[in-house]
Coordinates of C-alpha atoms and ligand atoms in Angstrom, one line a residue:
M1126 CA 0.0 0.0 0.0
D1127 CA 1.4 3.3 -1.1
I1128 CA 1.6 5.8 1.7
N1129 CA 0.4 8.5 -0.7
N1130 CA -3.0 6.8 -0.9
F1131 CA -3.7 8.2 2.6
E1132 CA -4.6 11.6 1.1
E1133 CA -7.0 9.9 -1.2
Y1134 CA -8.7 8.1 1.6
L1135 CA -9.1 11.3 3.5
K1136 CA -10.5 13.0 0.5
E1137 CA -13.0 10.2 -0.2
I1138 CA -14.2 10.3 3.5
E1139 CA -14.7 14.0 3.2
Q1140 CA -16.5 14.0 -0.1
T1141 CA -18.7 10.9 -0.2
T1142 CA -22.4 11.8 0.1
L1143 CA -24.1 9.6 2.5
D1144 CA -27.8 10.2 2.2
S1145 CA -29.4 7.1 3.6
K1146 CA -28.9 4.7 6.4
A1147 CA -28.1 2.0 3.9
V1148 CA -25.4 4.0 2.2
L1149 CA -24.0 5.0 5.5
E1150 CA -23.8 1.3 6.6
E1151 CA -22.0 0.4 3.4
F1152 CA -19.5 3.2 4.0
R1153 CA -19.0 2.0 7.6
L1154 CA -18.3 -1.5 6.4
K1155 CA -15.9 -0.3 3.7
Y1156 CA -13.7 1.5 6.2
L1157 CA -14.3 0.1 9.6
G1158 CA -15.7 -3.4 8.9
K1159 CA -13.6 -6.5 9.7
K1160 CA -12.5 -6.7 6.1
G1161 CA -12.5 -3.0 5.6
I1162 CA -9.7 -0.5 4.6
I1163 CA -8.6 0.4 8.1
P1164 CA -8.1 -3.1 9.5
A1165 CA -6.3 -3.9 6.3
L1166 CA -4.0 -0.9 6.7
F1167 CA -3.2 -1.8 10.3
S1168 CA -2.3 -5.4 9.2
K1169 CA 0.2 -3.8 6.7
M1170 CA 2.1 -2.4 9.7
K1171 CA 4.4 -5.4 9.8
E1172 CA 5.6 -4.8 6.3
V1173 CA 6.5 -1.2 7.0
P1174 CA 10.2 -0.5 7.7
G1175 CA 10.9 0.3 11.4
E1176 CA 11.7 4.0 11.1
L1177 CA 8.4 4.6 9.2
K1178 CA 6.1 2.5 11.5
K1179 CA 5.3 5.4 13.8
D1180 CA 4.3 7.8 11.0
F1181 CA 2.3 5.0 9.3
G1182 CA 0.4 4.2 12.4
A1183 CA -0.4 7.8 13.1
R1184 CA -1.8 8.3 9.5
V1185 CA -4.0 5.1 9.6
N1186 CA -5.3 6.4 12.9
E1187 CA -6.1 9.7 11.4
I1188 CA -8.2 8.0 8.7
K1189 CA -9.9 5.9 11.3
V1190 CA -10.9 9.0 13.4
K1191 CA -12.1 10.9 10.4
A1192 CA -14.2 8.0 9.2
E1193 CA -15.8 7.6 12.7
E1194 CA -16.5 11.3 13.0
K1195 CA -18.2 11.4 9.6
I1196 CA -20.3 8.3 10.4
E1197 CA -21.5 9.9 13.7
A1198 CA -22.3 13.3 12.1
V1199 CA -24.2 11.8 9.2
K1200 CA -26.1 9.5 11.5
E1201 CA -27.3 12.4 13.5
Q1202 CA -28.3 14.3 10.4
I1203 CA -30.3 11.4 9.0
E1204 CA -32.1 10.8 12.3
A1205 CA -33.0 14.4 12.6
L1206 CA -34.4 14.4 9.1
E1207 CA -36.4 11.2 9.8
L1208 CA -37.9 12.8 12.9
K1209 CA -38.9 15.9 11.0
K1210 CA -40.6 13.8 8.4
Q1211 CA -42.4 11.8 11.0
S1212 CA -43.8 14.9 12.7
A1213 CA -44.9 16.3 9.3
D1214 CA -46.9 13.2 8.9
L1215 CA -48.5 13.7 12.4
D1216 CA -52.2 14.6 12.2
L1217 CA -52.7 16.9 15.2
S1218 CA -56.4 17.2 14.4
L1219 CA -57.0 13.6 15.3
E1220 CA -59.0 13.1 18.5
G1221 CA -56.9 12.0 21.5
A1222 CA -57.8 9.0 23.7
P1223 CA -60.4 10.6 26.1
F1224 CA -60.0 10.2 29.8
S1225 CA -62.4 11.2 32.5
A1226 CA -61.2 13.4 35.2
G1227 CA -62.7 13.0 38.7
S1228 CA -64.1 15.9 40.7
L1229 CA -64.9 16.7 44.3
H1230 CA -68.1 15.5 45.8
P1231 CA -70.5 18.4 46.6
L1232 CA -70.3 17.6 50.3
T1233 CA -66.5 17.8 50.2
I1234 CA -66.7 21.1 48.3
I1235 CA -69.0 22.6 51.0
R1236 CA -67.1 21.1 53.9
N1237 CA -63.9 22.7 52.7
R1238 CA -65.6 26.0 52.3
M1239 CA -67.0 25.8 55.8
V1240 CA -63.6 25.0 57.2
D1241 CA -62.1 28.0 55.3
I1242 CA -64.7 30.4 56.7
F1243 CA -64.2 29.3 60.4
S1244 CA -60.4 29.3 59.9
K1245 CA -60.7 33.0 59.2
L1246 CA -62.1 33.4 62.7
G1247 CA -59.2 31.5 64.2
F1248 CA -60.9 28.1 64.6
V1249 CA -58.6 25.1 64.0
V1250 CA -59.6 21.6 62.9
A1251 CA -59.8 18.9 65.5
E1252 CA -60.6 15.3 64.4
D1253 CA -61.1 12.0 66.1
I1254 CA -62.4 8.5 65.9
E1255 CA -65.9 7.6 64.8
I1256 CA -66.4 4.6 67.1
V1257 CA -66.6 5.9 70.7
D1258 CA -67.6 4.9 74.2
D1259 CA -70.8 5.9 75.8
W1260 CA -69.1 8.5 78.0
H1261 CA -67.6 10.6 75.1
N1262 CA -70.8 10.5 73.1
F1263 CA -73.4 10.9 75.8
S1264 CA -72.5 10.9 79.5
A1265 CA -69.8 13.6 79.5
L1266 CA -72.3 15.7 77.7
N1267 CA -74.9 15.6 80.4
M1268 CA -76.9 12.7 79.0
P1269 CA -76.7 10.0 81.6
E1270 CA -78.1 6.5 80.8
D1271 CA -81.9 6.5 80.5
H1272 CA -81.9 10.3 79.9
P1273 CA -84.8 10.9 77.5
A1274 CA -82.6 13.3 75.4
R1275 CA -80.8 10.2 74.2
D1276 CA -83.8 9.4 72.1
M1277 CA -83.1 12.5 70.0
Q1278 CA -80.0 10.8 68.8
D1279 CA -80.9 7.2 68.5
T1280 CA -77.8 5.4 67.6
F1281 CA -76.1 2.3 66.4
F1282 CA -74.5 0.1 69.0
I1283 CA -71.3 -1.8 68.3
R1284 CA -71.2 -3.4 71.7
K1285 CA -73.2 -3.4 74.9
D1286 CA -71.8 -3.3 78.5
P1287 CA -69.6 -1.3 78.2
D1288 CA -71.5 0.5 75.5
I1289 CA -69.5 1.3 72.3
V1290 CA -71.4 3.3 69.7
L1291 CA -71.0 4.9 66.3
R1292 CA -70.8 8.6 67.3
T1293 CA -74.1 10.5 66.8
H1294 CA -72.3 13.9 66.7
T1295 CA -68.8 15.2 66.6
S1296 CA -69.4 16.6 70.1
S1297 CA -67.4 13.5 71.2
V1298 CA -64.4 15.2 69.6
Q1299 CA -65.0 18.3 71.7
V1300 CA -65.1 16.3 74.9
R1301 CA -61.6 15.0 74.1
V1302 CA -60.4 18.5 73.1
M1303 CA -61.6 19.9 76.5
Q1304 CA -60.0 17.0 78.4
N1305 CA -56.6 17.6 76.7
Q1306 CA -56.3 21.3 76.1
K1307 CA -56.4 24.3 78.3
P1308 CA -58.6 27.3 77.3
P1309 CA -58.6 29.4 75.2
I1310 CA -60.0 26.8 72.9
R1311 CA -61.3 27.4 69.4
T1312 CA -61.8 24.3 67.4
I1313 CA -64.1 22.9 64.6
S1314 CA -64.6 19.2 64.2
P1315 CA -65.7 18.1 60.7
G1316 CA -66.6 14.4 60.4
R1317 CA -69.0 11.6 59.7
V1318 CA -71.8 10.9 62.2
Y1319 CA -74.5 8.2 62.5
R1320 CA -78.2 8.2 63.6
K1321 CA -81.1 5.9 63.2
D1322 CA -82.9 8.3 60.9
S1323 CA -83.9 8.2 57.2
D1324 CA -86.0 10.5 55.1
A1325 CA -85.6 13.3 52.5
T1326 CA -83.7 15.5 55.0
H1327 CA -82.2 12.9 57.3
A1328 CA -79.7 10.2 56.5
P1329 CA -78.4 7.4 58.8
N1330 CA -74.9 8.5 58.0
F1331 CA -74.3 12.2 57.5
H1332 CA -71.7 14.9 58.1
Q1333 CA -71.3 17.6 60.7
I1334 CA -69.0 20.4 61.5
E1335 CA -69.2 21.2 65.2
G1336 CA -67.5 24.2 66.7
L1337 CA -66.3 24.9 70.2
F1338 CA -65.2 28.3 71.7
I1339 CA -64.0 28.5 75.3
D1340 CA -62.4 31.5 76.9
K1341 CA -63.0 34.0 79.7
D1342 CA -66.3 36.0 79.4
V1343 CA -67.7 34.4 76.3
S1344 CA -71.3 35.5 75.7
F1345 CA -74.3 34.4 73.6
A1346 CA -73.7 37.6 71.5
D1347 CA -70.3 36.1 70.5
L1348 CA -72.1 32.9 69.4
K1349 CA -74.7 34.7 67.4
Q1350 CA -72.1 36.9 65.7
T1351 CA -69.9 33.9 64.8
L1352 CA -72.9 32.1 63.2
F1353 CA -74.1 35.3 61.4
Y1354 CA -70.6 35.7 59.9
F1355 CA -70.6 32.1 58.8
V1356 CA -74.0 32.2 57.0
Q1357 CA -73.2 35.5 55.3
E1358 CA -69.9 34.2 54.1
M1359 CA -71.5 31.1 52.8
F1360 CA -74.7 32.5 51.3
G1361 CA -74.2 36.2 50.9
K1362 CA -75.2 39.3 53.0
D1363 CA -78.9 39.0 52.2
I1364 CA -79.5 35.6 53.7
E1365 CA -82.4 35.5 56.1
V1366 CA -82.0 33.6 59.3
R1367 CA -84.0 32.9 62.5
F1368 CA -83.0 31.7 65.9
R1369 CA -85.4 29.4 67.8
P1370 CA -85.0 28.5 71.4
S1371 CA -84.3 24.8 71.7
Y1372 CA -83.0 22.2 74.1
F1373 CA -79.8 20.3 74.2
P1374 CA -78.6 18.6 77.4
F1375 CA -75.0 20.0 76.9
T1376 CA -75.8 23.7 76.3
E1377 CA -77.8 26.2 78.3
P1378 CA -79.4 28.3 76.9
S1379 CA -79.7 26.5 73.6
A1380 CA -81.0 27.5 70.1
E1381 CA -81.5 26.3 66.6
M1382 CA -80.8 28.4 63.6
D1383 CA -82.9 28.2 60.4
I1384 CA -82.2 29.8 57.1
K1385 CA -84.6 30.7 54.4
W1386 CA -84.0 28.9 51.1
K1387 CA -85.8 28.5 47.8
K1388 CA -86.6 24.9 47.2
I1389 CA -87.8 23.6 43.8
N1390 CA -91.2 21.9 44.2
H1391 CA -90.9 19.0 41.8
E1392 CA -94.6 18.7 41.3
T1393 CA -95.2 22.3 40.3
G1394 CA -91.7 22.9 39.0
K1395 CA -91.8 26.3 40.9
E1396 CA -89.4 27.6 43.6
E1397 CA -90.9 27.8 47.0
A1398 CA -89.4 29.7 50.0
S1399 CA -89.1 27.7 53.2
W1400 CA -87.1 27.5 56.4
M1401 CA -84.5 24.9 56.8
E1402 CA -82.9 24.1 60.2
I1403 CA -79.1 24.0 59.7
L1404 CA -77.6 23.9 63.1
G1405 CA -78.0 23.6 66.9
C1406 CA -76.1 25.8 69.3
G1407 CA -75.8 27.2 72.8
M1408 CA -73.6 28.1 75.7
V1409 CA -71.7 25.1 77.0
D1410 CA -73.4 23.8 80.1
P1411 CA -71.2 24.4 83.2
A1412 CA -71.6 20.8 84.2
V1413 CA -70.1 19.7 80.8
L1414 CA -67.1 22.0 81.4
E1415 CA -66.7 20.5 84.8
N1416 CA -67.0 16.9 83.5
C1417 CA -64.1 17.7 81.1
G1418 CA -61.8 19.3 83.7
I1419 CA -62.5 23.0 82.9
N1420 CA -63.4 25.3 85.8
P1421 CA -66.8 26.9 84.9
Q1422 CA -66.2 29.7 87.4
E1423 CA -63.3 30.9 85.3
Y1424 CA -64.4 30.0 81.8
S1425 CA -67.5 30.0 79.6
G1426 CA -68.0 29.0 76.0
F1427 CA -70.3 28.3 73.2
A1428 CA -70.7 25.3 70.9
F1429 CA -72.6 24.7 67.7
G1430 CA -73.2 21.7 65.4
I1431 CA -73.9 22.3 61.7
G1432 CA -75.1 19.7 59.2
V1433 CA -72.9 19.7 56.1
E1434 CA -75.6 18.1 54.0
R1435 CA -78.2 20.7 55.0
I1436 CA -75.8 23.6 54.0
T1437 CA -75.1 21.8 50.7
M1438 CA -78.8 21.3 50.0
V1439 CA -79.5 25.0 50.5
K1440 CA -76.5 26.1 48.6
Y1441 CA -77.2 24.0 45.5
K1442 CA -81.1 23.7 45.9
I1443 CA -80.9 19.9 46.3
P1444 CA -84.3 18.7 47.4
D1445 CA -83.4 15.2 48.7
I1446 CA -80.5 14.3 51.0
R1447 CA -80.3 10.8 49.5
L1448 CA -79.0 12.1 46.2
F1449 CA -75.7 12.6 47.9
Y1450 CA -75.1 9.0 48.5
E1451 CA -76.5 7.3 45.3
N1452 CA -73.3 8.0 43.3
D1453 CA -75.4 8.8 40.2
L1454 CA -72.9 10.4 37.8
R1455 CA -75.6 12.6 36.3
F1456 CA -75.9 14.2 39.7
L1457 CA -72.2 14.3 40.6
K1458 CA -71.1 15.7 37.2
Q1459 CA -73.0 18.9 37.8
F1460 CA -70.3 19.8 40.4
A1461 CA -67.3 19.0 38.2
G1462 CA -64.8 21.8 38.2
E1463 CA -65.9 23.4 41.5
I1464 CA -63.4 23.6 44.3
Ligands
LIG2235 N1 -74.5 18.0 68.9 C1 -75.8 18.5 68.5 C2 -76.4 17.6 67.5 O1 -75.7 16.9 66.8 C3 -75.6 19.9 67.9 C4 -75.1 20.9 68.9 C5 -73.8 21.1 69.0 C6 -76.0 21.6 69.6 C7 -73.4 22.0 69.9 C8 -75.6 22.5 70.5 C9 -74.3 22.7 70.7 O2 -77.6 17.5 67.3

């Protein structure tokens, strides 16, 4: 092999047009393949006289590097071209594979809004278990065994003697909060509760947010103002409310609050204004404070319990509580996108 051929190889490497993968592969085999030019040149080394060996080796190597670089560069070019061609063929107007996005349940939407409103007044969330003993659900709250007030919250028993029940209200959480925290206390307790009740406005399993405020010199005016603030934030400044005196064993005095809402009468198709009870409330009975280790001479407080379902029904004009639990997508989809 004439050493002058080296220049020709270099020229050829530089000038060959490699415009497809097949041509490129042919070129690779010609130079770098087992039987290609470069291995052949290397095997000639032994015939080269000693003083020229070094120069010969360096030149063969130069050809090898040039060939490799060319192959690499052309490969990249070809691949880039292919990609461009592919994306030109892509039809972006084709419909994608559809997927259905989930959305929040209306009760979750309203629960979150309620928590936000009370958070602005400094209430913090306190949560606890749903299966509780008799004392936390009833006795600590001034409802000893055989007290007739227990009938208002007829419940599900998990076990008798000692009695373990599904909580009928999240007041059981408040008992635990009072036992474990020192006033000032300002908590709200959202959660699932259970009662033996079922009709268009009562479900055996529903949701509450109960609130508890305990400090020095808390008055009924504080309670009313807190609840006014809540309904106005939730329904707007024009909402009409009424307080009715009521009875709860754990609060004295006690009241219930109703709000006026427009309900659609499904027989006439017309909207009808009516009152809906949305919450019970009152000043925490001193005996309850004492049961939970808080000195009633020093502290007073108020409590309230709001039905999340009731608020949601009024907010979205939903006539029947049972719609919440049927998981009918035609119903649930109407709330998609709300947060
Ligand atoms: N716990 C009561 C209920 O579930 C509501 C309530 C809470 C009433 C706090 C007064 C004070 O019916």
